[in-house]
XYZ file of C-alpha atoms in Angstrom:
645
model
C 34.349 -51.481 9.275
C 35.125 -49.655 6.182
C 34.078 -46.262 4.983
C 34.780 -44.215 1.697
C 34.755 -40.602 1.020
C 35.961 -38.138 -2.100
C 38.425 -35.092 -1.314
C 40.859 -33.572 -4.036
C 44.427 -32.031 -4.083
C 45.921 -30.069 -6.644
C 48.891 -31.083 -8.675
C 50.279 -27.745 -10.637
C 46.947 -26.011 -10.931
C 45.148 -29.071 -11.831
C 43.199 -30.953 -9.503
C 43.324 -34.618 -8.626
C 40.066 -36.522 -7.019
C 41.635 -38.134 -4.053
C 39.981 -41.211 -2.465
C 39.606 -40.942 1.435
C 39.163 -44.683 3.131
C 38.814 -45.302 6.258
C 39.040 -48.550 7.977
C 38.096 -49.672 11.874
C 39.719 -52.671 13.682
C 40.405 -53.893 16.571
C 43.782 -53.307 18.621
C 45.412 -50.869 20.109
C 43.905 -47.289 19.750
C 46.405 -45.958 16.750
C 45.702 -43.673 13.937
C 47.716 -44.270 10.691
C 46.971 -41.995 7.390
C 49.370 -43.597 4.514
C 49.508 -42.676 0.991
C 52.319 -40.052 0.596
C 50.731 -37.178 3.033
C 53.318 -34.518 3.743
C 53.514 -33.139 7.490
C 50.225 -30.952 7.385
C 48.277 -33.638 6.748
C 49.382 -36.470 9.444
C 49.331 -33.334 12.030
C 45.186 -33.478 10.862
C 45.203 -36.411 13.409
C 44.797 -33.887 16.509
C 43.124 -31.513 14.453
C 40.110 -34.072 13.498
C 40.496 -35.646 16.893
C 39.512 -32.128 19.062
C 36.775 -31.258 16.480
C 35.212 -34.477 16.723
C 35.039 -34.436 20.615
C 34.248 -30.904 20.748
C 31.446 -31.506 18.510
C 29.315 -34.024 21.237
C 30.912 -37.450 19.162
C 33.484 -39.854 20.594
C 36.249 -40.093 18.819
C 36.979 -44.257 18.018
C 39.242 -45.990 20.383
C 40.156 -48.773 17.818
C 43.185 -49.108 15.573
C 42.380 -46.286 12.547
C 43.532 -46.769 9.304
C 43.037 -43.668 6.946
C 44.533 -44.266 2.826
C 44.492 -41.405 0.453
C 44.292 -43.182 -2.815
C 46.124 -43.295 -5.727
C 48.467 -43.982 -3.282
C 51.637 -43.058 -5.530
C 50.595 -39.409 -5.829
C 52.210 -36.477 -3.362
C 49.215 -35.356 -1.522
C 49.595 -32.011 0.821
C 47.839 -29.272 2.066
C 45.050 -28.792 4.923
C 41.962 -29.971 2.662
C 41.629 -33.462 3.802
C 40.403 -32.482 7.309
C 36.743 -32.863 6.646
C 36.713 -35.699 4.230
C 38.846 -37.657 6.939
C 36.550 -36.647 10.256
C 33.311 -37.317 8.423
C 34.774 -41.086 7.255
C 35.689 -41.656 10.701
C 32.227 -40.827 12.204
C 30.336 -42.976 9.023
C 32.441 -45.558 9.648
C 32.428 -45.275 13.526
C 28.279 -45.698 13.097
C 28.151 -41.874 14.459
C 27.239 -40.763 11.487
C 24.666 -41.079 8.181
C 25.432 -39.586 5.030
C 23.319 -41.850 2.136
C 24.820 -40.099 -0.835
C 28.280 -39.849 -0.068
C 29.509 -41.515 -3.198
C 28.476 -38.065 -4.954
C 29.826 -35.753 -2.478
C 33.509 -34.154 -2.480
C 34.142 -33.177 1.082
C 37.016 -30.175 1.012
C 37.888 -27.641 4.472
C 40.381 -27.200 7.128
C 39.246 -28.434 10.934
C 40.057 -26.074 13.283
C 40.297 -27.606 16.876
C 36.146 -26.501 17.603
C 35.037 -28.189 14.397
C 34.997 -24.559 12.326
C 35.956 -25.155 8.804
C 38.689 -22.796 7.588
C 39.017 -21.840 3.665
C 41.625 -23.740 1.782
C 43.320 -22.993 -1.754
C 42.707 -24.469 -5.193
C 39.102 -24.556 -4.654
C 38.042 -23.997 -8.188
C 40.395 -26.811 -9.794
C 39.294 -29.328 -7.218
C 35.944 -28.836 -7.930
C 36.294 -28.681 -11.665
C 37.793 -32.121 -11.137
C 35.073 -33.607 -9.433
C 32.555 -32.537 -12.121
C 34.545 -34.203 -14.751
C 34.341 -37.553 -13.117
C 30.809 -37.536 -12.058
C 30.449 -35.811 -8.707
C 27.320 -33.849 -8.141
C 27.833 -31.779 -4.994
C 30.556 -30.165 -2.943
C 30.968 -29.679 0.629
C 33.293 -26.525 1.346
C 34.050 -23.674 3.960
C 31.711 -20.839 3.258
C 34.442 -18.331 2.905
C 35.418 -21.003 -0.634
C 31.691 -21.421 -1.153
C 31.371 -18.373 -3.697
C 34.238 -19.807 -5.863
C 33.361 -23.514 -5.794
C 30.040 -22.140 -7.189
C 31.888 -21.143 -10.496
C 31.653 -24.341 -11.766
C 28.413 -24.999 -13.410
C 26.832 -28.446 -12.634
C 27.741 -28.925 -9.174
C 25.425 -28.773 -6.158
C 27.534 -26.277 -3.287
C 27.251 -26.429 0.497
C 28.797 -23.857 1.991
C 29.330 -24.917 6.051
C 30.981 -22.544 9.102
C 31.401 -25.317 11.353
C 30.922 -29.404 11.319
C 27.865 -29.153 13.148
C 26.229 -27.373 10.677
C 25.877 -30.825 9.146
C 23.836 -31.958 11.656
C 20.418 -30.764 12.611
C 20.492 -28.334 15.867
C 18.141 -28.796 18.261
C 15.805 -26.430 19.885
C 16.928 -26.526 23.388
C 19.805 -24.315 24.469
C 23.213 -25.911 25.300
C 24.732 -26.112 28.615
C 27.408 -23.525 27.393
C 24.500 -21.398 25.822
C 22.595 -20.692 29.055
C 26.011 -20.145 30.979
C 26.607 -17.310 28.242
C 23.343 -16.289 28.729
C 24.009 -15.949 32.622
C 26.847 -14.179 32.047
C 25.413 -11.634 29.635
C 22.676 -11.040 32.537
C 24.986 -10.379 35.384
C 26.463 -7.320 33.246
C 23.348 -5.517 31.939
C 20.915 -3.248 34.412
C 18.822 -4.279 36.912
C 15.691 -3.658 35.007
C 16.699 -5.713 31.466
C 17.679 -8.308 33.845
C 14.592 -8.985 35.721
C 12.802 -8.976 32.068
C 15.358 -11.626 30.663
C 14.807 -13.788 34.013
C 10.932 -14.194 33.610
C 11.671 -14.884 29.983
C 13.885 -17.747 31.075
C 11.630 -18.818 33.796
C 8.342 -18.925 31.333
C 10.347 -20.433 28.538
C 11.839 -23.527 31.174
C 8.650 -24.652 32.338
C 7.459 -24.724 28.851
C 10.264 -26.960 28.243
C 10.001 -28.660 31.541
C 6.382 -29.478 30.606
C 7.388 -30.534 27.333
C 10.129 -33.002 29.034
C 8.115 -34.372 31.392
C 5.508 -35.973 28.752
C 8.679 -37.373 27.033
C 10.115 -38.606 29.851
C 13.032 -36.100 31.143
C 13.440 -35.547 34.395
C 15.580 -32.567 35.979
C 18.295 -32.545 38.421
C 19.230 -28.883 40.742
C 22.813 -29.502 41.112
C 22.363 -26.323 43.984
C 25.219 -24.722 42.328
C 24.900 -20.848 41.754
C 24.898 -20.211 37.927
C 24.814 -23.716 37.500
C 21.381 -24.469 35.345
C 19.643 -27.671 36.534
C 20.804 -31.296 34.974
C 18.347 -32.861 32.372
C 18.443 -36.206 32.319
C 16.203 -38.630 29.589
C 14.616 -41.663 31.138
C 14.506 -44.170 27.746
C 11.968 -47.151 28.037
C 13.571 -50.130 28.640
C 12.718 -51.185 24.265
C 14.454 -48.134 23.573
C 17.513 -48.954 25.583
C 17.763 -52.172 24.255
C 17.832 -50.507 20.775
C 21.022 -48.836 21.557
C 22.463 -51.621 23.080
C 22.144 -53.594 20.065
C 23.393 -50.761 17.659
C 26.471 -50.409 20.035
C 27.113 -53.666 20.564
C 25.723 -55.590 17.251
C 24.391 -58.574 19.345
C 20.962 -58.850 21.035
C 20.851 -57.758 24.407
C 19.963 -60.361 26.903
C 17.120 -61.201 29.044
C 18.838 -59.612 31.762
C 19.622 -56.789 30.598
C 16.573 -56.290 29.549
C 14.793 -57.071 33.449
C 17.176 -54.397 34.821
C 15.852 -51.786 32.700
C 12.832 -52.939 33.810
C 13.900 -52.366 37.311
C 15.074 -49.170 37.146
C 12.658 -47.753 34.683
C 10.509 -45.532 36.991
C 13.580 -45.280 39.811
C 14.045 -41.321 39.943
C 17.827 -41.824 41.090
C 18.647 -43.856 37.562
C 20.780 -41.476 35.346
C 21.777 -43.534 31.778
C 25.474 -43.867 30.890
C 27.156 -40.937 29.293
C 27.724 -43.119 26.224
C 23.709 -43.209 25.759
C 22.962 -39.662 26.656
C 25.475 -39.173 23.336
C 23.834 -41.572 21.288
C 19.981 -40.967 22.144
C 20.920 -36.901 21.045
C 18.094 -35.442 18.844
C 17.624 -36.791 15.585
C 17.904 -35.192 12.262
C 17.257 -34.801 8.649
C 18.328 -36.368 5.883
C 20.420 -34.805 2.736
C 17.521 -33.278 0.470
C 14.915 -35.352 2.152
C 14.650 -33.595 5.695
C 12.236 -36.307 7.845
C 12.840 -36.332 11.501
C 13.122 -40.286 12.998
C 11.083 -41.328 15.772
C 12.398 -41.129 19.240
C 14.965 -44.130 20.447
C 14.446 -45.962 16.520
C 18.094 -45.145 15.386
C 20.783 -43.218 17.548
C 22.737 -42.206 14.503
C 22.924 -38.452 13.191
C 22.023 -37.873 10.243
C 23.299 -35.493 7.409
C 20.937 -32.452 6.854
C 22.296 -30.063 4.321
C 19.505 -28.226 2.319
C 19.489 -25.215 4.768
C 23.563 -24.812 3.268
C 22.447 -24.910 -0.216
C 24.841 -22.226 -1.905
C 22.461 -19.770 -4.261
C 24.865 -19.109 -6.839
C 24.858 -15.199 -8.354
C 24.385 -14.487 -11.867
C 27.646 -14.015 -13.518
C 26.062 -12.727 -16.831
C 27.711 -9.155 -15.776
C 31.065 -9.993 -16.202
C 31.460 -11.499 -19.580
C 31.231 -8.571 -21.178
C 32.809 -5.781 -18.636
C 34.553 -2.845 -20.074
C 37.632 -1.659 -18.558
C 37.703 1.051 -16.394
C 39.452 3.945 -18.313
C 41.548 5.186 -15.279
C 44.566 5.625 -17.808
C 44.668 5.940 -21.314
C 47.028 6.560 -24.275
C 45.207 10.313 -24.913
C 47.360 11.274 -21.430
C 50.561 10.160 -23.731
C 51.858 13.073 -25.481
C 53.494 11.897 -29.052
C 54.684 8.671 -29.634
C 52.594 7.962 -32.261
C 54.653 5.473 -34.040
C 55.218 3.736 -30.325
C 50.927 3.910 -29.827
C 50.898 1.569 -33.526
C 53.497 -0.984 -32.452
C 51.402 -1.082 -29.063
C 48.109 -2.087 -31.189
C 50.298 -4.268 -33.011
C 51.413 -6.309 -30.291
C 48.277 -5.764 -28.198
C 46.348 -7.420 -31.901
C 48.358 -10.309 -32.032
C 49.892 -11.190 -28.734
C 53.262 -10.334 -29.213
C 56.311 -9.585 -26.918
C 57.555 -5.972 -27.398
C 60.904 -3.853 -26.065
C 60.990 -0.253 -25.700
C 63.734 1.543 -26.185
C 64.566 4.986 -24.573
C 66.678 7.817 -22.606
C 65.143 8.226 -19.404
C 61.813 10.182 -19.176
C 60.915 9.416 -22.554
C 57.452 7.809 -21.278
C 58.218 4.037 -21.845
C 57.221 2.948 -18.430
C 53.677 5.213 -19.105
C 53.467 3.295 -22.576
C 53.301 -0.035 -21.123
C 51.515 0.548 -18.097
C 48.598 1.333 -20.224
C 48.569 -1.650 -22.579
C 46.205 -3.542 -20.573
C 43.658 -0.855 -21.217
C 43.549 -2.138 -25.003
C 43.540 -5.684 -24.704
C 39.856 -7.518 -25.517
C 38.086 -9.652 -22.297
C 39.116 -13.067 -21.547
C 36.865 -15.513 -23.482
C 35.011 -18.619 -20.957
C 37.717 -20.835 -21.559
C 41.054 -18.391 -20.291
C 38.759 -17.035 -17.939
C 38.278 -20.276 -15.603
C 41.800 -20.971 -16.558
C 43.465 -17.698 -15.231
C 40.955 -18.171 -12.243
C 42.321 -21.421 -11.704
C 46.031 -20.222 -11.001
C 44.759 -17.243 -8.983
C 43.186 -20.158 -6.696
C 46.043 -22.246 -6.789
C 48.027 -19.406 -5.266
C 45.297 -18.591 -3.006
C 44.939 -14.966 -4.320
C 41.441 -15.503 -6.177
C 39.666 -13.945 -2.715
C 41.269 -10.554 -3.492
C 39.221 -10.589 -6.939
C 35.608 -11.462 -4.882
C 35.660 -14.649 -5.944
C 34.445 -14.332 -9.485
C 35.628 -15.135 -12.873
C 38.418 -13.156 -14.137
C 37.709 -11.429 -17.164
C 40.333 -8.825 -17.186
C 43.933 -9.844 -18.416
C 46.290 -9.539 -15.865
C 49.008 -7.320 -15.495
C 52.187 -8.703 -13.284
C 55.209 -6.037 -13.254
C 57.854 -8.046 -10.805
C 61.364 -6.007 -8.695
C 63.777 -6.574 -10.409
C 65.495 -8.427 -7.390
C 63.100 -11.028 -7.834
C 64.376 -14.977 -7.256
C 64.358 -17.666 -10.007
C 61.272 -19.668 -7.549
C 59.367 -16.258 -7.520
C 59.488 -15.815 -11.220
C 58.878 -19.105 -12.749
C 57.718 -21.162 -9.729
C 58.906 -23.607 -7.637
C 59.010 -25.236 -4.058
C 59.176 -28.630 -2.777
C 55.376 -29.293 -3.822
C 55.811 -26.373 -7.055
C 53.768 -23.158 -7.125
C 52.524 -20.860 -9.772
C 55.230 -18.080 -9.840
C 55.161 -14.238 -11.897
C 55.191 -15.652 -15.206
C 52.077 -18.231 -14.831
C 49.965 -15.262 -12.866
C 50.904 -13.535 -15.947
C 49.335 -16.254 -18.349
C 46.715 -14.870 -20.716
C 47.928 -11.384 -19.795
C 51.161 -8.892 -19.709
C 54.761 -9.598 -17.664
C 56.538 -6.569 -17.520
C 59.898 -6.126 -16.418
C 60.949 -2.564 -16.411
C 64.539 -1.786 -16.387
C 65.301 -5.273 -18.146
C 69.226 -5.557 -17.858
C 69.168 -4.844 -14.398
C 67.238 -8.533 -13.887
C 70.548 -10.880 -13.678
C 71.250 -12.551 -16.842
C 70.321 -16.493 -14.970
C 67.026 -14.884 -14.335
C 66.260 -13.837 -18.072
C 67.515 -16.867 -19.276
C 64.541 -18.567 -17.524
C 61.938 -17.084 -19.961
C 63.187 -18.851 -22.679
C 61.844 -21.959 -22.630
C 58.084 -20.257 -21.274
C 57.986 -17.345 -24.331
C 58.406 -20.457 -27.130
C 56.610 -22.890 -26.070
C 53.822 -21.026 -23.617
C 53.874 -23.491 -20.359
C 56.423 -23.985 -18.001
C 57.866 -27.913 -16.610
C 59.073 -28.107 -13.487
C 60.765 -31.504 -12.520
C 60.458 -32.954 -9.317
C 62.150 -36.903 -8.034
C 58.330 -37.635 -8.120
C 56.757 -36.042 -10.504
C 56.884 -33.098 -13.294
C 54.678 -30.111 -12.518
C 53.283 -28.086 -15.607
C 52.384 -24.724 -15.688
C 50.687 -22.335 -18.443
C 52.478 -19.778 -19.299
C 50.987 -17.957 -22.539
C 51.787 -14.012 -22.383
C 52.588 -10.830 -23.608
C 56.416 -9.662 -22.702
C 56.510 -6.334 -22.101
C 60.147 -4.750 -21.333
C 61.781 -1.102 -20.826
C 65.335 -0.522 -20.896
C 67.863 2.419 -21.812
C 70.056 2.421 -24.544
C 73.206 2.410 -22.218
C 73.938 2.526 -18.171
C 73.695 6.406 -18.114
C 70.981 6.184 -19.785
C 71.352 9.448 -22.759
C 73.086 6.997 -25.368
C 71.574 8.934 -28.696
C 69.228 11.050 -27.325
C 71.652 14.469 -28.321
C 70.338 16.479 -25.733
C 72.846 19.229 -24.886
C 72.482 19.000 -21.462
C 72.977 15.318 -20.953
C 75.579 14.049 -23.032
C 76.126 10.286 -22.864
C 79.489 9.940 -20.430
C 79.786 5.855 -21.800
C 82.161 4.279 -23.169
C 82.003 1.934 -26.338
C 82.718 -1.200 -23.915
C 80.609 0.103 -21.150
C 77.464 -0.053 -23.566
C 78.428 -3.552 -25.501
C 78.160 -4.741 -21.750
C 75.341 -3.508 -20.706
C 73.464 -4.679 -23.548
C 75.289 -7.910 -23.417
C 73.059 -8.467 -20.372
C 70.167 -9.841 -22.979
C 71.511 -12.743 -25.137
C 70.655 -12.992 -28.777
C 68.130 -15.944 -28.063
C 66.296 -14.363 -25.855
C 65.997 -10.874 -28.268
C 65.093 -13.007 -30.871
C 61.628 -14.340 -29.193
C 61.137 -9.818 -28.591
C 59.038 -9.596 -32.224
C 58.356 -5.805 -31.841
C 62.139 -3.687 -30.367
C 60.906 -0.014 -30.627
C 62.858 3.341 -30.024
C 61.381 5.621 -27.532
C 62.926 9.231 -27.952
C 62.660 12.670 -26.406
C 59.295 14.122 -28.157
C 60.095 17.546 -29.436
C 58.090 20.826 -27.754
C 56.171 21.005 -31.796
C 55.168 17.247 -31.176
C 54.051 17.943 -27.663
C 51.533 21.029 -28.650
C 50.188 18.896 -31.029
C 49.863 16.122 -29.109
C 47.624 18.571 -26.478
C 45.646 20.017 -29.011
C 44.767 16.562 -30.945
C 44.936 13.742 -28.017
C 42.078 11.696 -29.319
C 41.597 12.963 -32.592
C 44.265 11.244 -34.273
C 42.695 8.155 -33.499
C 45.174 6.843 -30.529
C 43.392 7.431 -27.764
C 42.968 3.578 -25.462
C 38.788 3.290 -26.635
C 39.910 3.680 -30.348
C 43.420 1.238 -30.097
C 41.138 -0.619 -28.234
C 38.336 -1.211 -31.066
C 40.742 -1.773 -33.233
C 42.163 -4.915 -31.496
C 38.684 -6.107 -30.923
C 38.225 -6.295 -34.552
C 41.467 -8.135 -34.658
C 41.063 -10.278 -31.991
C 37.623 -11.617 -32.841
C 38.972 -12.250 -36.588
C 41.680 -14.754 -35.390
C 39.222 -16.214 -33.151
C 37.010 -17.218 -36.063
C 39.947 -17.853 -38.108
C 41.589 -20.450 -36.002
C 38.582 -22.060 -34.219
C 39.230 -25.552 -36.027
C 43.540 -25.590 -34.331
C 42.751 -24.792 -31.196
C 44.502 -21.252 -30.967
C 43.522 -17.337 -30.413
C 46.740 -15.330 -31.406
C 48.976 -15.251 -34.173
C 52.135 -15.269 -32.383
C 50.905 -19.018 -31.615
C 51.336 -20.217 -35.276
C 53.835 -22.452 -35.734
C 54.919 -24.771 -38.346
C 52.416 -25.769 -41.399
C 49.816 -23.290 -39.819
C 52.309 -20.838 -40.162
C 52.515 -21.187 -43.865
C 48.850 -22.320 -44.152
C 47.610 -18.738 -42.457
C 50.517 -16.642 -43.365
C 49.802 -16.464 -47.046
C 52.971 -14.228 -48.999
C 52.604 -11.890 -52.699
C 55.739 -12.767 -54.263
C 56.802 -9.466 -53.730
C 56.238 -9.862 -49.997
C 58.338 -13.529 -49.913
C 60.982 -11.792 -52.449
C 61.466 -9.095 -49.447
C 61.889 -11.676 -46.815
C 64.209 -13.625 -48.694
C 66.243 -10.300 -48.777
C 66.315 -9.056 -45.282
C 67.186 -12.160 -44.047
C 70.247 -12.735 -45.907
C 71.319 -9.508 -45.540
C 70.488 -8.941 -41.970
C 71.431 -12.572 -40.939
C 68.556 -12.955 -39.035
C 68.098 -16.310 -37.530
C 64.995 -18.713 -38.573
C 63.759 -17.788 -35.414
C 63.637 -14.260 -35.932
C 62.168 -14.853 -40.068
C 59.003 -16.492 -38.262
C 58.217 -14.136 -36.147
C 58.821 -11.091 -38.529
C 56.045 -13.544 -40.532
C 54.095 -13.544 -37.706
C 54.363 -9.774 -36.981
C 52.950 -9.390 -40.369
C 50.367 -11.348 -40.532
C 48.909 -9.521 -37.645
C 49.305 -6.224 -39.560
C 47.414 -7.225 -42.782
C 44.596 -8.042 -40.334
C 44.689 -4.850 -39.271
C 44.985 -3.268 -42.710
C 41.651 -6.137 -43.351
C 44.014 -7.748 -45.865
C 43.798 -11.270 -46.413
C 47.214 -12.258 -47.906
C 49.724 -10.183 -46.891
C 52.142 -8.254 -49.090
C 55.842 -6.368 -49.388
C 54.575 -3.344 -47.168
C 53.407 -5.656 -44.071
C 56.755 -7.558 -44.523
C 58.692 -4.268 -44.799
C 56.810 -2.665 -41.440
C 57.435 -5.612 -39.679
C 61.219 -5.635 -40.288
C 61.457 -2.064 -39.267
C 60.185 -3.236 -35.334
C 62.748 -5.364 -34.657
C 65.474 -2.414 -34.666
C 67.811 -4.024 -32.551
C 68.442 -6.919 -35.360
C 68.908 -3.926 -38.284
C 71.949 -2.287 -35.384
């Protein structure tokens, strides 16, 4: 007997439609799951085993073979649990589920049957709309994100039984609850809830007797009495035949007979299992006559997941807990901070301690536009695939994030990694801000890492099996002080700088010249004056740099570049690269005549004359200039400070 079901994994934050088969033979009771599992899922073994017995099925006693297909993938994680007990029970002839070849099956068994929530939900799903699924089977604690993909049918399920229809009668276990809850409440509740019971039993007594169910007092105290089903000898020959799959004989069939109205005949345990009450069907719900087919079948339109309208969060404002007005001067830092915030590019400040740098930053993501439909399932995706989308509610992201990592973070933490790779800082980060405050105390190994991720925006980490890419497009953010003290320039009388010449070549030698030329924007931060601070408190918003007007500003220049660059596939202009570089960057030949000139005579690298290009490009869309000319090139030039030292 052979059975197929759909499940997914996730390979970086990607998912992959994984093929479930199961297959029934005979030999020695053995359960083998091949097709590269890792160690959580061959332990699913037990775990399917106790939640199919503790869910009234019998679990096969044949030889099992379970394949996760394509079998030269890694496949790991908890989410095959359900996929694999509901192919053993459709396979086993426990089970009917007509439209499973449109059904992705994800969850975690515990050993009861509940379904636990799993990660990477939302990529899995996504996955299985691309190739044609319709509907999705998941925890309900995932069912709220699954439903973020548009298209799909979601079934959101607490335990495996909730697949099957639940029948009217209370369980054995329910009325010894019930008997418990009695003996612990007063005398006078009691006595109420015991003529309940008594009324409701002979109404179901009454009901049993006309279909043929007779009762057994085990004279046990607190035990309720045994109910026993009495088939006709047809119907008994029915399940003989499904069991068996050959005709039952004449003698079988004249024992029945005997033993039909013979009050001491109880039916095999096996029967009792299999004559269970019938359900419905998926989306059809019809109830099957009694003894015509001891099979359970599916029900799931009482499950169906109503999905919420998530019209309210494509356009959401951020909350203005912190804005630039609480930033006393530092108006030339507040412009570079539009700049970068306009065009997506990485930025350094520069400063004595105190100076506000760390304030600066903080409230960059206060200026930055929404996420547009397309980064917004993609950030969502990596927040799934590092299970930390349930501390967002479960919705679509639409606020860039904002990752600031210890500077004693590990090489894994910050790019990713693992046996089976994770997202790490920098890919939470994507569409968004990394900052790293205090950036030479990060060892140099560490900062080396960003290299590759700041030029070409994703991240490839190599396994023996298999390469793992991550995205990894964001805005650098950095702090640092001009030397270890910390007072290098700032000519405050009170804190002289007490470093030496060497001391400060190596603290700054902590950052290599590679990785300062992918900074576009390296701005000083100094000591405001007591004039600039008055003024600053008198005029916070009325010089135009408060976060709501930065913030209009980028919107205008964010939704320019959008329209501009619809046909390549990009939304900044720090992306440009190559012949879109020249194509979009247009020069005066005043402008190009001043390039030419700073970068002989500041031997900057070609690196570096890019991304001064780039730098200006975003400023002539600010100044709603078209081409851009001498002054964009020469304000440009100015930010990267560090390259003029």
């Amino acid at each position: 007997m052979y059975g197929k079901q759909f499940s997914a994994c996730i390979q970086g934050i990607h998912g992959v439609l994984v093929e479930v088969e199961t297959d029934l033979s005979n030999g020695l009771p053995l359960v083998s799951i091949i097709g590269l599992p890792d160690s959580a899922i061959r332990e699913s073994v037990e775990r399917v085993r106790s939640a199919i017995k503790n869910c009234g099925f019998t679990f096969p006693a044949q030889r099992v073979t379970i394949n996760l297909a394509p079998a030269d993938l890694r496949k790991e994680g908890s989410a095959f649990d359900l996929a694999i007990a509901i192919g053993i029970l459709v396979t086993s002839d426990q089970l009917v589920f007509p439209e499973q070849e449109s059904f992705l099956l994800l969850g975690e068994l515990a050993l009861d049957g509940n379904l636990r929530p799993v990660p990477g939900v939302l990529s899995m799903v996504d996955v299985a709309r691309q190739r044609g699924l319709k509907a999705v089977i998941v925890p309900l604690e995932n069912a709220a994100e699954a439903a973020l993909v548009e298209g799909m049918d979601v079934y959101g399920i607490r335990h495996m039984r909730d697949l099957l229809h639940v029948s009217e009668q209370m369980t054995i276990a329910d009325r010894l609850a019930k008997a418990a809850a009695l003996e612990i409440s007063d005398p006078a509740t009691r006595e109420k809830e015991k003529e309940k019971e008594n009324r409701a039993n002979l109404n179901v007594a009454s009901m049993q007797q006309e279909e043929g169910v007779q009762q057994f007092n085990m004279q046990i105290p607190g035990q309720p009495d045994i109910q026993v089903r009495v088939l006709s000898p047809t119907d008994r020959a029915c399940v003989a035949e499904h069991s068996t799959g050959k005709q039952v004989d004449r003698r079988q069939r004249m024992e029945g007979e005997q033993f039909e109205h013979d009050p001491a005949y109880t039916k095999p345990a096996a029967e009792q299992v299999a004559d269970s009450t019938s359900v419905q069907q998926v989306h059809s719900p019809s109830k099957r006559s009694s003894g015509s087919d001891p099979r359970h079948h599916i029900q799931l339109a009482p499950h169906l997941f109503v999905r919420k309208s998530q019209a309210h969060t494509y356009a959401t404002e951020p909350t203005m807990i912190e804005d630039y007005a609480d930033v006393f001067g530092q108006q030339h830092v507040k412009r570079a901070l539009t700049i970068a915030a306009s065009g997506m590019h990485n930025i350094m400040l520069i400063g004595p301690p105190g100076t506000g740098k760390t304030m600066l930053i903080k409230r960059l993501p206060t200026i930055l536009p929404p996420l547009t439909d397309e980064e917004a399932l993609e950030v969502t995706k990596i927040l799934s695939v590092a299970g930390r989308l349930k501390d967002s509610g479960n919705t679509l992201m639409r606020k860039r994030p904002f990752r600031s990592p210890h500077h004693s973070i590990t090489a894994s933490a910050l790019i990713g990694g693992g046996a089976i790779p994770k997202p790490g800082e920098v890919s939470l980060a994507h569409q968004g801000i990394l900052f790293l405050d205090e950036f030479p105390e990060f060892p140099r190994t560490i900062l080396e890492l960003l290299r590759q991720p700041l030029e070409d925006h994703e991240i490839h980490i190599s396994r023996s099996r298999a390469v793992f890419t991550f995205p990894a497009n964001i805005l650098l953010a950095v702090s640092m002080n001009p030397c270890p003290c910390g007072f290098a320039g700032s000519r405050h009388p009170l804190h002289p700088c007490t470093c030496t010449d060497a001391k400060i070549a190596r603290y700054r030698a902590k950052i290599s010249g590679p990785l300062l030329d992918r900074i576009d924007l390296q701005i000083e931060v100094p000591r405001p004056s007591e004039r600039e601070l008055q003024a600053s408190a008198v005029a916070a918003a009325a010089d135009g740099n408060d976060s709501s007007s930065m913030r209009e500003r980028v919107l205008r220049v964010h939704k320019l570049q959008l329209e501009r660059y619809r046909e390549i596939g990009i939304h900044w202009n720090s992306q440009l690269s190559g012949k879109w570089l020249r194509q979009y960057a247009p020069l005066t030949p005043a402008a190009n005549t001043l390039l030419d000139t700073a970068f002989e005579q500041l031997g900057m690298s070609m690196r570096a004359r890019d991304r001064i290009l780039k730098l200006a490009r975003t400023i002539a869309d600010l100044e709603e200039e078209e081409q851009i000319d001498a002054l964009h090139i020469a304000e440009a030039i100015q930010y990267r400070q560090l390259d003029r030292g």
